[in-house]
Coordinates of C-alpha atoms and ligand atoms in Angstrom, one line a residue:
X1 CA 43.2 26.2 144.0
X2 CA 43.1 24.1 146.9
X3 CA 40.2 25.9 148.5
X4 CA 38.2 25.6 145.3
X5 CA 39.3 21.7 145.0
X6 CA 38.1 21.3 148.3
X7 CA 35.1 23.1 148.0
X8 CA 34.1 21.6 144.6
X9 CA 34.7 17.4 146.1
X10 CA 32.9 18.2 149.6
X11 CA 29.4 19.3 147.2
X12 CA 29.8 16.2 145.0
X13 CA 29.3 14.0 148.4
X14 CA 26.8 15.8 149.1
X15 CA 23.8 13.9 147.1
X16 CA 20.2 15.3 145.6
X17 CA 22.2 18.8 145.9
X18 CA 22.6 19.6 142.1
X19 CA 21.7 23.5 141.7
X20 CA 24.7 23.8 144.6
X21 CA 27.0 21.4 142.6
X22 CA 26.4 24.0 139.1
X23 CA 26.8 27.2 141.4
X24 CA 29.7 25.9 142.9
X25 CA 31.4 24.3 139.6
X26 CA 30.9 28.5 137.7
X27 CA 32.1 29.6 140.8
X28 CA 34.9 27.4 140.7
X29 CA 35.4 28.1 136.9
X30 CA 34.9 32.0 137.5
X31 CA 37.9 32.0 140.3
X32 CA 39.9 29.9 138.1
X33 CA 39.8 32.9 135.4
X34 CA 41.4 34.6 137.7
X35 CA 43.9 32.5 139.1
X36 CA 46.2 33.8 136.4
X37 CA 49.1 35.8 136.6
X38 CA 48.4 38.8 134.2
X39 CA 49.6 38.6 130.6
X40 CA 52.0 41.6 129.7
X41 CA 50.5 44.6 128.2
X42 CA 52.2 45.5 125.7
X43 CA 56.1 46.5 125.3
X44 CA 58.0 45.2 128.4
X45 CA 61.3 45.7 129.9
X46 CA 64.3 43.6 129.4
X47 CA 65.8 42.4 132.9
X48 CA 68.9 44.9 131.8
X49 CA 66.2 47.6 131.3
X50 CA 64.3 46.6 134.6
X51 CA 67.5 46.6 136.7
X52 CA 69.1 50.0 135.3
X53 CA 65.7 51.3 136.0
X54 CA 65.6 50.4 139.5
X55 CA 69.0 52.2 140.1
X56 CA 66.7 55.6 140.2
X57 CA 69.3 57.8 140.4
X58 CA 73.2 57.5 138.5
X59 CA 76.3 59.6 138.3
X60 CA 77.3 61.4 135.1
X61 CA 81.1 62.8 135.0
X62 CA 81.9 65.1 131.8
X63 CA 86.0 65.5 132.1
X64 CA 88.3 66.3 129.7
X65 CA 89.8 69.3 127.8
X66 CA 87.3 71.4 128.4
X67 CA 88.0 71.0 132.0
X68 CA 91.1 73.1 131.9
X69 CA 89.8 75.4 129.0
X70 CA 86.7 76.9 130.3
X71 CA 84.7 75.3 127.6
X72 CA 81.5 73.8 126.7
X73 CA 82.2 72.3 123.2
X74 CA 85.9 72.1 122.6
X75 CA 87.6 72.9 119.4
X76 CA 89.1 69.3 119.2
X77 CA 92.1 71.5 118.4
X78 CA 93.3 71.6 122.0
X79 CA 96.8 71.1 122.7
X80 CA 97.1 67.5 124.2
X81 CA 99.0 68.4 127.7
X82 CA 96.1 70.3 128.2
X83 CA 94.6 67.9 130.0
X84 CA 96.7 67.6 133.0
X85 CA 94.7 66.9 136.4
X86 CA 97.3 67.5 139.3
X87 CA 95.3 65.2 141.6
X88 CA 93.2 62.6 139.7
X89 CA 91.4 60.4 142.0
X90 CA 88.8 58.4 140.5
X91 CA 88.6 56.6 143.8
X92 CA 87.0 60.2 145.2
X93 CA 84.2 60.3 142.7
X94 CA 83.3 56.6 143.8
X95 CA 83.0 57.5 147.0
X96 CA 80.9 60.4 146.4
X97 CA 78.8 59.1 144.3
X98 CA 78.0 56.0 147.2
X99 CA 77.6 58.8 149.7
X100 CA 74.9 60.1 147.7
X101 CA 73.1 57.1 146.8
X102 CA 74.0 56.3 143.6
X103 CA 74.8 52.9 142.3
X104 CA 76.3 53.7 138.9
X105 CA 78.6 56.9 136.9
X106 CA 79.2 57.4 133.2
X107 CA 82.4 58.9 132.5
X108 CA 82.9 61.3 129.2
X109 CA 85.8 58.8 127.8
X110 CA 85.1 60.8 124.4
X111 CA 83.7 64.4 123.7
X112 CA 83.0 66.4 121.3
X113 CA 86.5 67.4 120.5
X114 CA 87.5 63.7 120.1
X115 CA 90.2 63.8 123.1
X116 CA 90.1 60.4 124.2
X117 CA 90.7 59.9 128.3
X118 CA 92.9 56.7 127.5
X119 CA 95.5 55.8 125.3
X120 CA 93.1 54.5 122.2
X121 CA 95.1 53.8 119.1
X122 CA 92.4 55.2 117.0
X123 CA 93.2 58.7 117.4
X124 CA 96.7 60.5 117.8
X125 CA 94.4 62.9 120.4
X126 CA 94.5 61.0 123.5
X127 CA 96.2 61.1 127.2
X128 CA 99.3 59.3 127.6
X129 CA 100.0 55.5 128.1
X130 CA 100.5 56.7 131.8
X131 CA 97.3 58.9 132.6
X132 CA 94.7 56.0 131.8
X133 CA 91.4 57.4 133.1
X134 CA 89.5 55.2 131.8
X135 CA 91.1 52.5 133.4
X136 CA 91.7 54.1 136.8
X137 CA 87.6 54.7 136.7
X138 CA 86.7 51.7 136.1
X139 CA 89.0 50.0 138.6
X140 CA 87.6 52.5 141.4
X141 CA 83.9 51.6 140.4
X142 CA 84.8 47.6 140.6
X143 CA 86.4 48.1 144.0
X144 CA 83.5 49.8 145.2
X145 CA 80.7 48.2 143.5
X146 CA 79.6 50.7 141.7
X147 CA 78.7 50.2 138.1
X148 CA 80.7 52.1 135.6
X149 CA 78.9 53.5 132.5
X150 CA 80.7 55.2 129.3
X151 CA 80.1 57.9 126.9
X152 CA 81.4 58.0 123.8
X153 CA 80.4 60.9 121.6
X154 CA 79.9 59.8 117.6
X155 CA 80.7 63.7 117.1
X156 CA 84.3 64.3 116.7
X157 CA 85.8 67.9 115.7
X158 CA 89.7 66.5 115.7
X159 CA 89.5 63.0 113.9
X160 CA 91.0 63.5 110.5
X161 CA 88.8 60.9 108.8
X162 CA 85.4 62.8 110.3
X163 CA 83.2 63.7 107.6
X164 CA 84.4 60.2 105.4
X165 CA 83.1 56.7 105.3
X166 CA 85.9 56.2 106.7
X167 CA 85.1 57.5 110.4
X168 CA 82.0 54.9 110.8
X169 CA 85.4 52.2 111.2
X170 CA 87.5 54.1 113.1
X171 CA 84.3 55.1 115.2
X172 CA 83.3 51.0 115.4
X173 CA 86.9 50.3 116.5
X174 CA 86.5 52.8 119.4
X175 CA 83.8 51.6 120.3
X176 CA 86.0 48.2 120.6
X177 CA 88.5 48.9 122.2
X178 CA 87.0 50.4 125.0
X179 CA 84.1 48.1 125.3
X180 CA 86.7 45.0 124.8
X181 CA 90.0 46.2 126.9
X182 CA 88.4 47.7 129.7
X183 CA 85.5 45.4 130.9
X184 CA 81.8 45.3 130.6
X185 CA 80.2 48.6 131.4
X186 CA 76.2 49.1 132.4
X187 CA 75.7 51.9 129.9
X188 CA 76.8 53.2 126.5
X189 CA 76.1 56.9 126.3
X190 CA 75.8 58.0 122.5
X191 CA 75.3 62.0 122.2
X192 CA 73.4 63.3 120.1
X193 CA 74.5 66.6 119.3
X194 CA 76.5 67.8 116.4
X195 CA 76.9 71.5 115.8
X196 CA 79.0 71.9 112.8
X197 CA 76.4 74.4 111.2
X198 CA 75.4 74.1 107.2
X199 CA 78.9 74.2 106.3
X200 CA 80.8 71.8 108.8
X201 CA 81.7 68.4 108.3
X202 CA 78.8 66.2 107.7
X203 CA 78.6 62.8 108.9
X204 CA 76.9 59.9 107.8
X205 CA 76.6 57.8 111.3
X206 CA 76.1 54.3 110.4
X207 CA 73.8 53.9 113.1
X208 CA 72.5 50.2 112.7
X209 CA 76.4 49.1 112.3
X210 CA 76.9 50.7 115.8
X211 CA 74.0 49.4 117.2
X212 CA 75.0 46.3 115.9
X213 CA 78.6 46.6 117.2
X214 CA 77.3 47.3 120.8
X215 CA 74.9 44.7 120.8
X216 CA 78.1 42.0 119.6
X217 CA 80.4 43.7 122.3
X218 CA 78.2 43.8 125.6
X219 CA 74.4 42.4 124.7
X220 CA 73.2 43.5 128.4
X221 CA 74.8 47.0 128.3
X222 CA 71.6 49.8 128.6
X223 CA 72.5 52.0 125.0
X224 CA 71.5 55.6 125.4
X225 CA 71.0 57.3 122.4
X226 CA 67.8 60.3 121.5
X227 CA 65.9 57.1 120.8
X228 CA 67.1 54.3 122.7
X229 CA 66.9 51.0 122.0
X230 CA 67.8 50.7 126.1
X231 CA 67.0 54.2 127.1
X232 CA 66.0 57.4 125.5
X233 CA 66.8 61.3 126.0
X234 CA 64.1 63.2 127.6
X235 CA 63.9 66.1 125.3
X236 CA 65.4 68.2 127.9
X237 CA 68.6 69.2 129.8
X238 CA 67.0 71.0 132.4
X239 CA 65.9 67.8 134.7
X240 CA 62.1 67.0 134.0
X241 CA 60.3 64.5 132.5
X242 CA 57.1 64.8 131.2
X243 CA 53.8 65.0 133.2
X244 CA 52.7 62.5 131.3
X245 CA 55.7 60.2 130.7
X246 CA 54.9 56.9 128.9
X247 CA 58.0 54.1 128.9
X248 CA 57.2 52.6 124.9
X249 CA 58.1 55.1 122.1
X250 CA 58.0 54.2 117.9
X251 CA 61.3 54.4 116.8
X252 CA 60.1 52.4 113.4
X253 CA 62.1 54.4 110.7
X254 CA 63.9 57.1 113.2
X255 CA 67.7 56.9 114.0
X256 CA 69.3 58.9 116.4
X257 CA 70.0 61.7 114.0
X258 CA 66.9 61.4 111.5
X259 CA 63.3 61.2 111.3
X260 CA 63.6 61.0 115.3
X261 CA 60.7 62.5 117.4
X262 CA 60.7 66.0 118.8
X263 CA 62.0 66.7 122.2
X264 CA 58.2 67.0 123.4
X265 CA 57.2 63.6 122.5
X266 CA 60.5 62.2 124.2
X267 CA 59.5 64.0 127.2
X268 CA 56.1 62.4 127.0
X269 CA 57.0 58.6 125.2
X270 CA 54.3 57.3 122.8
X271 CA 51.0 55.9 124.6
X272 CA 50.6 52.5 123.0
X273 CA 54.2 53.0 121.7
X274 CA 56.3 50.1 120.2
X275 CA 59.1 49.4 122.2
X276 CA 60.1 49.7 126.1
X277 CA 62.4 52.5 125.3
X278 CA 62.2 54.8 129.2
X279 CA 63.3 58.2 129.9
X280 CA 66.4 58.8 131.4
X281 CA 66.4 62.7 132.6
X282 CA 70.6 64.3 132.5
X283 CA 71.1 67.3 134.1
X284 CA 74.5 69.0 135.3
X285 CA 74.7 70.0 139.3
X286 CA 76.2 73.2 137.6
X287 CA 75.3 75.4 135.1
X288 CA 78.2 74.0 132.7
X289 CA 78.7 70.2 132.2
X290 CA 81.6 70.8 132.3
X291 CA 83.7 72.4 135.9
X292 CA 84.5 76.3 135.6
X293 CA 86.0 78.3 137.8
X294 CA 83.2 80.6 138.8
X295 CA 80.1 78.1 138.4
X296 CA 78.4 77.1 141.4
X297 CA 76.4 73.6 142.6
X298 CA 72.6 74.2 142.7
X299 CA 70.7 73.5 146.4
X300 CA 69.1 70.9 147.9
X301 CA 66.0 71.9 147.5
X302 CA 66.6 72.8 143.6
X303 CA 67.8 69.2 143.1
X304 CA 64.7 67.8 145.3
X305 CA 62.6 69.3 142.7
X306 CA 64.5 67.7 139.8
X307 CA 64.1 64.2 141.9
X308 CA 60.1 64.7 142.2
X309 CA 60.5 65.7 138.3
X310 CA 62.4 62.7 137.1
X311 CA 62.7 59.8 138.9
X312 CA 59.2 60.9 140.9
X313 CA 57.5 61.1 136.7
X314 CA 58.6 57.7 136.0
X315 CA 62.7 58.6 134.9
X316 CA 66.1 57.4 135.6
X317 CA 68.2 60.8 136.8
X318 CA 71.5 61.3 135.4
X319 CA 73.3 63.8 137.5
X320 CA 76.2 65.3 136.5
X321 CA 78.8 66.2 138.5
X322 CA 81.8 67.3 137.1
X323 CA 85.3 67.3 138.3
X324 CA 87.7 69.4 138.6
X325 CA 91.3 70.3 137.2
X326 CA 92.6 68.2 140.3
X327 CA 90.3 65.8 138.6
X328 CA 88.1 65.5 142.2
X329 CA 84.7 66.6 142.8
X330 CA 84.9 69.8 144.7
X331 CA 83.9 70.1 148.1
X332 CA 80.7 71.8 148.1
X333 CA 79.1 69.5 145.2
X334 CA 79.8 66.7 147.5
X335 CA 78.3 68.4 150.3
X336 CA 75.5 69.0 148.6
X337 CA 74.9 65.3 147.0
X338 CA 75.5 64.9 150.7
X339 CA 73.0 66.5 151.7
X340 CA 70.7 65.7 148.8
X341 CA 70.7 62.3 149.9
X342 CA 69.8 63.1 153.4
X343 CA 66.8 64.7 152.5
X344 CA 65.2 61.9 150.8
X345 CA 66.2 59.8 153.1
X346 CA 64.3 61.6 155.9
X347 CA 61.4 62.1 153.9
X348 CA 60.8 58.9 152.9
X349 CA 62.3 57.3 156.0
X350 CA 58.1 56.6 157.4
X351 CA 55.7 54.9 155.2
X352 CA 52.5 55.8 157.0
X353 CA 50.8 52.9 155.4
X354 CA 52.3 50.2 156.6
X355 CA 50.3 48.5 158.9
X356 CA 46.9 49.7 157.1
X357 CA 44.6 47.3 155.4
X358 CA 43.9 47.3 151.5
X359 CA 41.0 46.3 149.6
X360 CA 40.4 45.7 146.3
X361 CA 38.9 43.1 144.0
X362 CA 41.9 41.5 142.4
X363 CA 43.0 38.4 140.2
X364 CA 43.3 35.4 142.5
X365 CA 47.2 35.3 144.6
X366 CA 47.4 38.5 143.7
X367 CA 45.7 40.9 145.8
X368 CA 45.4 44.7 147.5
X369 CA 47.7 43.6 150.7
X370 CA 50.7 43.4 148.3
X371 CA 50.8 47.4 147.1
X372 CA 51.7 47.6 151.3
X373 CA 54.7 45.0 150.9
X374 CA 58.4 46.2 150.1
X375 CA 59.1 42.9 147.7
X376 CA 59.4 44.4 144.5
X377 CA 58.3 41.1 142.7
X378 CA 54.3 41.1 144.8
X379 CA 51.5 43.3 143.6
X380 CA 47.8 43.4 143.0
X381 CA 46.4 42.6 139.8
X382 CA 43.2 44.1 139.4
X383 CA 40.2 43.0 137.7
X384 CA 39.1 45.7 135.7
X385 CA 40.4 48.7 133.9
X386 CA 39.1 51.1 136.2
X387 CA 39.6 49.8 139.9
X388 CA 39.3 51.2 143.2
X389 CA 41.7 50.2 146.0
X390 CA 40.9 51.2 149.5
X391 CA 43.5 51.8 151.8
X392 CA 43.0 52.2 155.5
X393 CA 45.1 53.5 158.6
X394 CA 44.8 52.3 162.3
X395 CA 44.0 56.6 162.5
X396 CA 43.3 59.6 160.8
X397 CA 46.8 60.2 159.5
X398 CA 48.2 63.2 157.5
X399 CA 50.5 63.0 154.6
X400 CA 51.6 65.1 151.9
X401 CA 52.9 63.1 149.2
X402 CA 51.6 59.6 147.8
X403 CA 54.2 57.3 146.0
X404 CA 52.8 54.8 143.4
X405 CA 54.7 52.1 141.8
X406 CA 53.5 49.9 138.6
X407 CA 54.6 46.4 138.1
X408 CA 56.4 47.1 135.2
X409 CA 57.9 43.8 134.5
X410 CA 54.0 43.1 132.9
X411 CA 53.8 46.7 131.3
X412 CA 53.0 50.2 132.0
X413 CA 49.0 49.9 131.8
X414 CA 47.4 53.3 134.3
X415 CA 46.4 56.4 132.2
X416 CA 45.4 58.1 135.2
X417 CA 44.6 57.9 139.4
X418 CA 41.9 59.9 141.3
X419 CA 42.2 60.2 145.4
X420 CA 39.4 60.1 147.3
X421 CA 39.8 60.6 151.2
X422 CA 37.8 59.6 154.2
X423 CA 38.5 61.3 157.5
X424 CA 37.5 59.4 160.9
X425 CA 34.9 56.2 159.9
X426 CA 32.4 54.8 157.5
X427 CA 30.0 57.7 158.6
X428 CA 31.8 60.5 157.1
X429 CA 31.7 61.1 153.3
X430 CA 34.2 60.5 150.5
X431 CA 36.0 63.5 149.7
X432 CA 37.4 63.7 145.8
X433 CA 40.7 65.4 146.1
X434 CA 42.7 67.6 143.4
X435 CA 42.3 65.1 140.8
X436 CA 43.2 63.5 138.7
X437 CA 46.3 63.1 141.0
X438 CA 47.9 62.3 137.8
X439 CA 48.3 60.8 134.4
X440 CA 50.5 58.1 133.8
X441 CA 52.7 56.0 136.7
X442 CA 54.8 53.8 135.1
X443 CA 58.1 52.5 137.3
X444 CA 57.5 54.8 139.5
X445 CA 55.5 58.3 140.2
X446 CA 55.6 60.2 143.0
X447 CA 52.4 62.4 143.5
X448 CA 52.6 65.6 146.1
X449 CA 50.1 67.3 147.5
X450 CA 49.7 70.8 146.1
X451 CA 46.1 71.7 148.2
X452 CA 46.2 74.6 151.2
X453 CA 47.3 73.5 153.3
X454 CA 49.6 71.3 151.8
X455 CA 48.4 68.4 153.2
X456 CA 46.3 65.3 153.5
X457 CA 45.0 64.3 156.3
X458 CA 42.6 60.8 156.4
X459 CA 41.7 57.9 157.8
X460 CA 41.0 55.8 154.5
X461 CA 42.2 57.2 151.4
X462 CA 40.6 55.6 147.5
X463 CA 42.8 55.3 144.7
X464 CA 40.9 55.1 141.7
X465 CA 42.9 54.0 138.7
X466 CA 42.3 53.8 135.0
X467 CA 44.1 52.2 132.5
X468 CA 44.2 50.5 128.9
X469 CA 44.5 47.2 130.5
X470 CA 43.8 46.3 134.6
X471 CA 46.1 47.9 136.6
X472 CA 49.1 46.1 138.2
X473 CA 50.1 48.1 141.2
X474 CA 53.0 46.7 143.2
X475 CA 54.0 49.8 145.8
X476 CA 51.5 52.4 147.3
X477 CA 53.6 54.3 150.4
X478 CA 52.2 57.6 151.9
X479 CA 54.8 59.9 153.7
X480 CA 54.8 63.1 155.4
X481 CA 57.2 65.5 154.1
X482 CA 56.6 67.5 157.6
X483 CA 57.3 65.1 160.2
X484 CA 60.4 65.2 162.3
Ligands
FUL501 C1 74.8 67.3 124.9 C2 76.3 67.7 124.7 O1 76.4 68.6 123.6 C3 76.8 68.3 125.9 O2 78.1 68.8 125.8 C4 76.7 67.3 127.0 O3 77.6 66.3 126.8 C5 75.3 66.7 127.2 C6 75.1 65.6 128.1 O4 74.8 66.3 125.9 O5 74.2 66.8 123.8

């Protein structure tokens, strides 16, 4: 603005110098269209939303009952010493969970059989006044820093009033107490499932009174339900979200039991959907969600591929890790979240862009430079709905996976990205790579190279984006899953 101020008083001195006065004042009036910071496109993210995004990667702990009985979906007739962990230390899962690099867990305070992991006074099928797990978790979270999350599961196959009008109160009240006596938790996990078969109990969830009740109790808490409003399920429990995976989703007329969408278009979200309602992508470390006996963790390099699949596709992963009867995580999960950790640490330990130079035509203040930066709050605002950035290395550089980051704070806008690659200089020829690279990009999407071999190896590389509105880019990175 200064520049053009400048620019605009130094011509008015100048006298008999009209046609360079005009040129200068559209100019002047052209750069000043796009001085602007970009209106949001469409649905956005609450700060809630945009924070429990950025966590990437959360704990999920399903104890209880079924813990000790070897099963999935527990009768809710269980005898209530059942539930007896000879070693509880919630301190132990904290401390796994930070090992592995994850800022936040979601305890299972209530499953499907209704046992509730502290003393509620809602239900005669609880733990004792003296095994309070729910408050020894979320005192080990607070000490750590880690944010504790809590599922409470609407579906209840012990609570005498299920099936009545009468369960929607006692189900508000739960939702009370925990929410009011044991401090303010980041999430609020509602399940969705509810087997009873055509002749079970059948239960009229007053879903907007919940809603409503969550809202009252903890405004900024993230509510998980098949359809949001702060997250939605993916349509899947086997740790992918969609190729294509848009953020919005129309939830106009669905609730979390009826007229919902189908478990494809939660993988995929609604293109020019309604609300900010993103994926987040649960998936058990085990077979069970529960611990048995004779189930083992899955590898490194099968929970790598559920990272590229979730978080890398624009999804917050939920990993479960269940404990034990001790009521610790066992040994070799935590070696493997260990170890899990590690990986992606090396891998994206390098970003072989740093130091290059981007170019792009972009909205004034906000240009190329900034997809290089690590701020999260800096990107490039591009002029038109199909841009090309340009970004170039000191030397001809291989890489094998390409990490792109939209400003989401103003929307998710790109509908798809082409790579282009130059090896050497400006002599050599553009070559158009495996494309499109991929669909949508959203928070964040991480693109890897699937060519023989499986890299890329260039000087200059050209990203070229389309969307329904310009493209707001705030992180490109390029890493090499194959250096040392
Ligand atoms: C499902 C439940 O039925 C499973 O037991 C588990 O809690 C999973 C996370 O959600 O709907």
């Amino acid at each position: 603005m200064q520049f053009i101020k400048k620019l605009y008083l130094c011509t008015l001195e100048v006298p008999h110098c009209t046609m360079k006065k005009s040129l200068i004042i559209t100019t002047a009036t052209l750069m000043l269209a796009a001085c602007t910071t970009p209106e949001p496109y469409g649905p956005v993210p609450t700060e809630a939303q945009l924070a429990w995004q950025r966590m990437e990667i959360n704990m999920f702990c399903h104890f209880g009952p079924n813990t000790f009985s070897g099963a999935e979906w527990g009768s809710g007739q269980e005898a209530g010493d059942l539930f007896a962990p000879t070693a509880l230390d919630c301190r132990q899962w904290v401390d796994v969970a930070t090992q592995a690099g994850m800022g936040g867990i979601i305890l299972t305070a209530k499953h499907h059989d209704g046992f509730c992991l502290w003393p509620s006074k809602q239900s005669s099928h609880t733990v004792s006044d003296t095994l309070d797990v729910v408050q020894a978790f979320v005192d080990a979270c607070r000490e750590h820093g880690v944010k504790p999350g809590v599922y409470i599961s609407p579906w209840d196959r012990n609570h005498p009033t299920y099936g009545t009008d009468a369960y929607n109160d006692v189900f508000v009240n739960t939702l009370k107490e925990v929410h009011n006596n044991y401090g303010s938790f980041f999430e609020q996990w509602f399940d969705g499932a509810c087997g009873e078969g055509p002749n079970g109990k059948k239960q009229h969830y007053d879903w907007p009174r919940f809603m409503q009740t969550m809202h009252d109790l903890n405004p900024q808490a993230i509510i998980f339900s098949d359809i949001g409003p702060g997250c939605r399920w993916v349509g899947n429990e086997e740790g992918h979200a969609g190729e294509t995976n848009w953020s919005t989703l129309t939830t106009e007329g669905a609730t979390p039991s009826e007229n919902k969408p189908n478990p494809s278009e939660l993988e995929t979200g609604h293109q020019n959907g309604t609300r900010w309602i993103p994926a987040e992508v649960d998936v058990s470390i085990r077979p069970g969600w529960f611990w048995h006996p004779d189930e083992h963790p899955k590898t490194v390099e099968e929970l790598m591929e559920i990272y590229y699949s979730s978080v890398g596709r624009n999804g917050l992963l939920l990993l479960n890790v269940p404990p034990d009867t001790r009521g610790r995580i066992p040994a070799e999960d935590s070696a493997v979240l260990v170890a899990f950790r590690q990986e992606r640490d090396r891998i994206f330990a390098t970003d072989l862009a740093q130091g290059a130079k981007a170019h792009a035509w972009h909205r004034f203040g906000h240009s190329a430079q900034n997809v290089l930066d690590t701020a999260y709050h800096t990107y490039w605002a591009a002029l038109s709905k199909d841009p090309w950035i340009s970004i170039e290395m000191d030397s001809v550089t291989d890489f094998d996976i390409i990490v792109i980051q939209e400003y989401i704070p103003l929307g998710q806008r790109v509908t798809s990205v082409q790579l282009w690659t130059q090896a050497y200089d400006d002599l050599y020829p553009y070559t158009n790579i495996d494309n499109p690279l991929c669909t949508t990009v959203g928070y964040k999407r991480i693109i890897r190279c699937n060519d023989n071999p499986r890299h890329w190896s260039a000087k200059k590389i050209v990203l070229h984006f389309q969307g329904e509105a310009p493209p707001v880019i705030n992180r490109i990175a390029l890493y090499n899953t194959q250096a040392q």
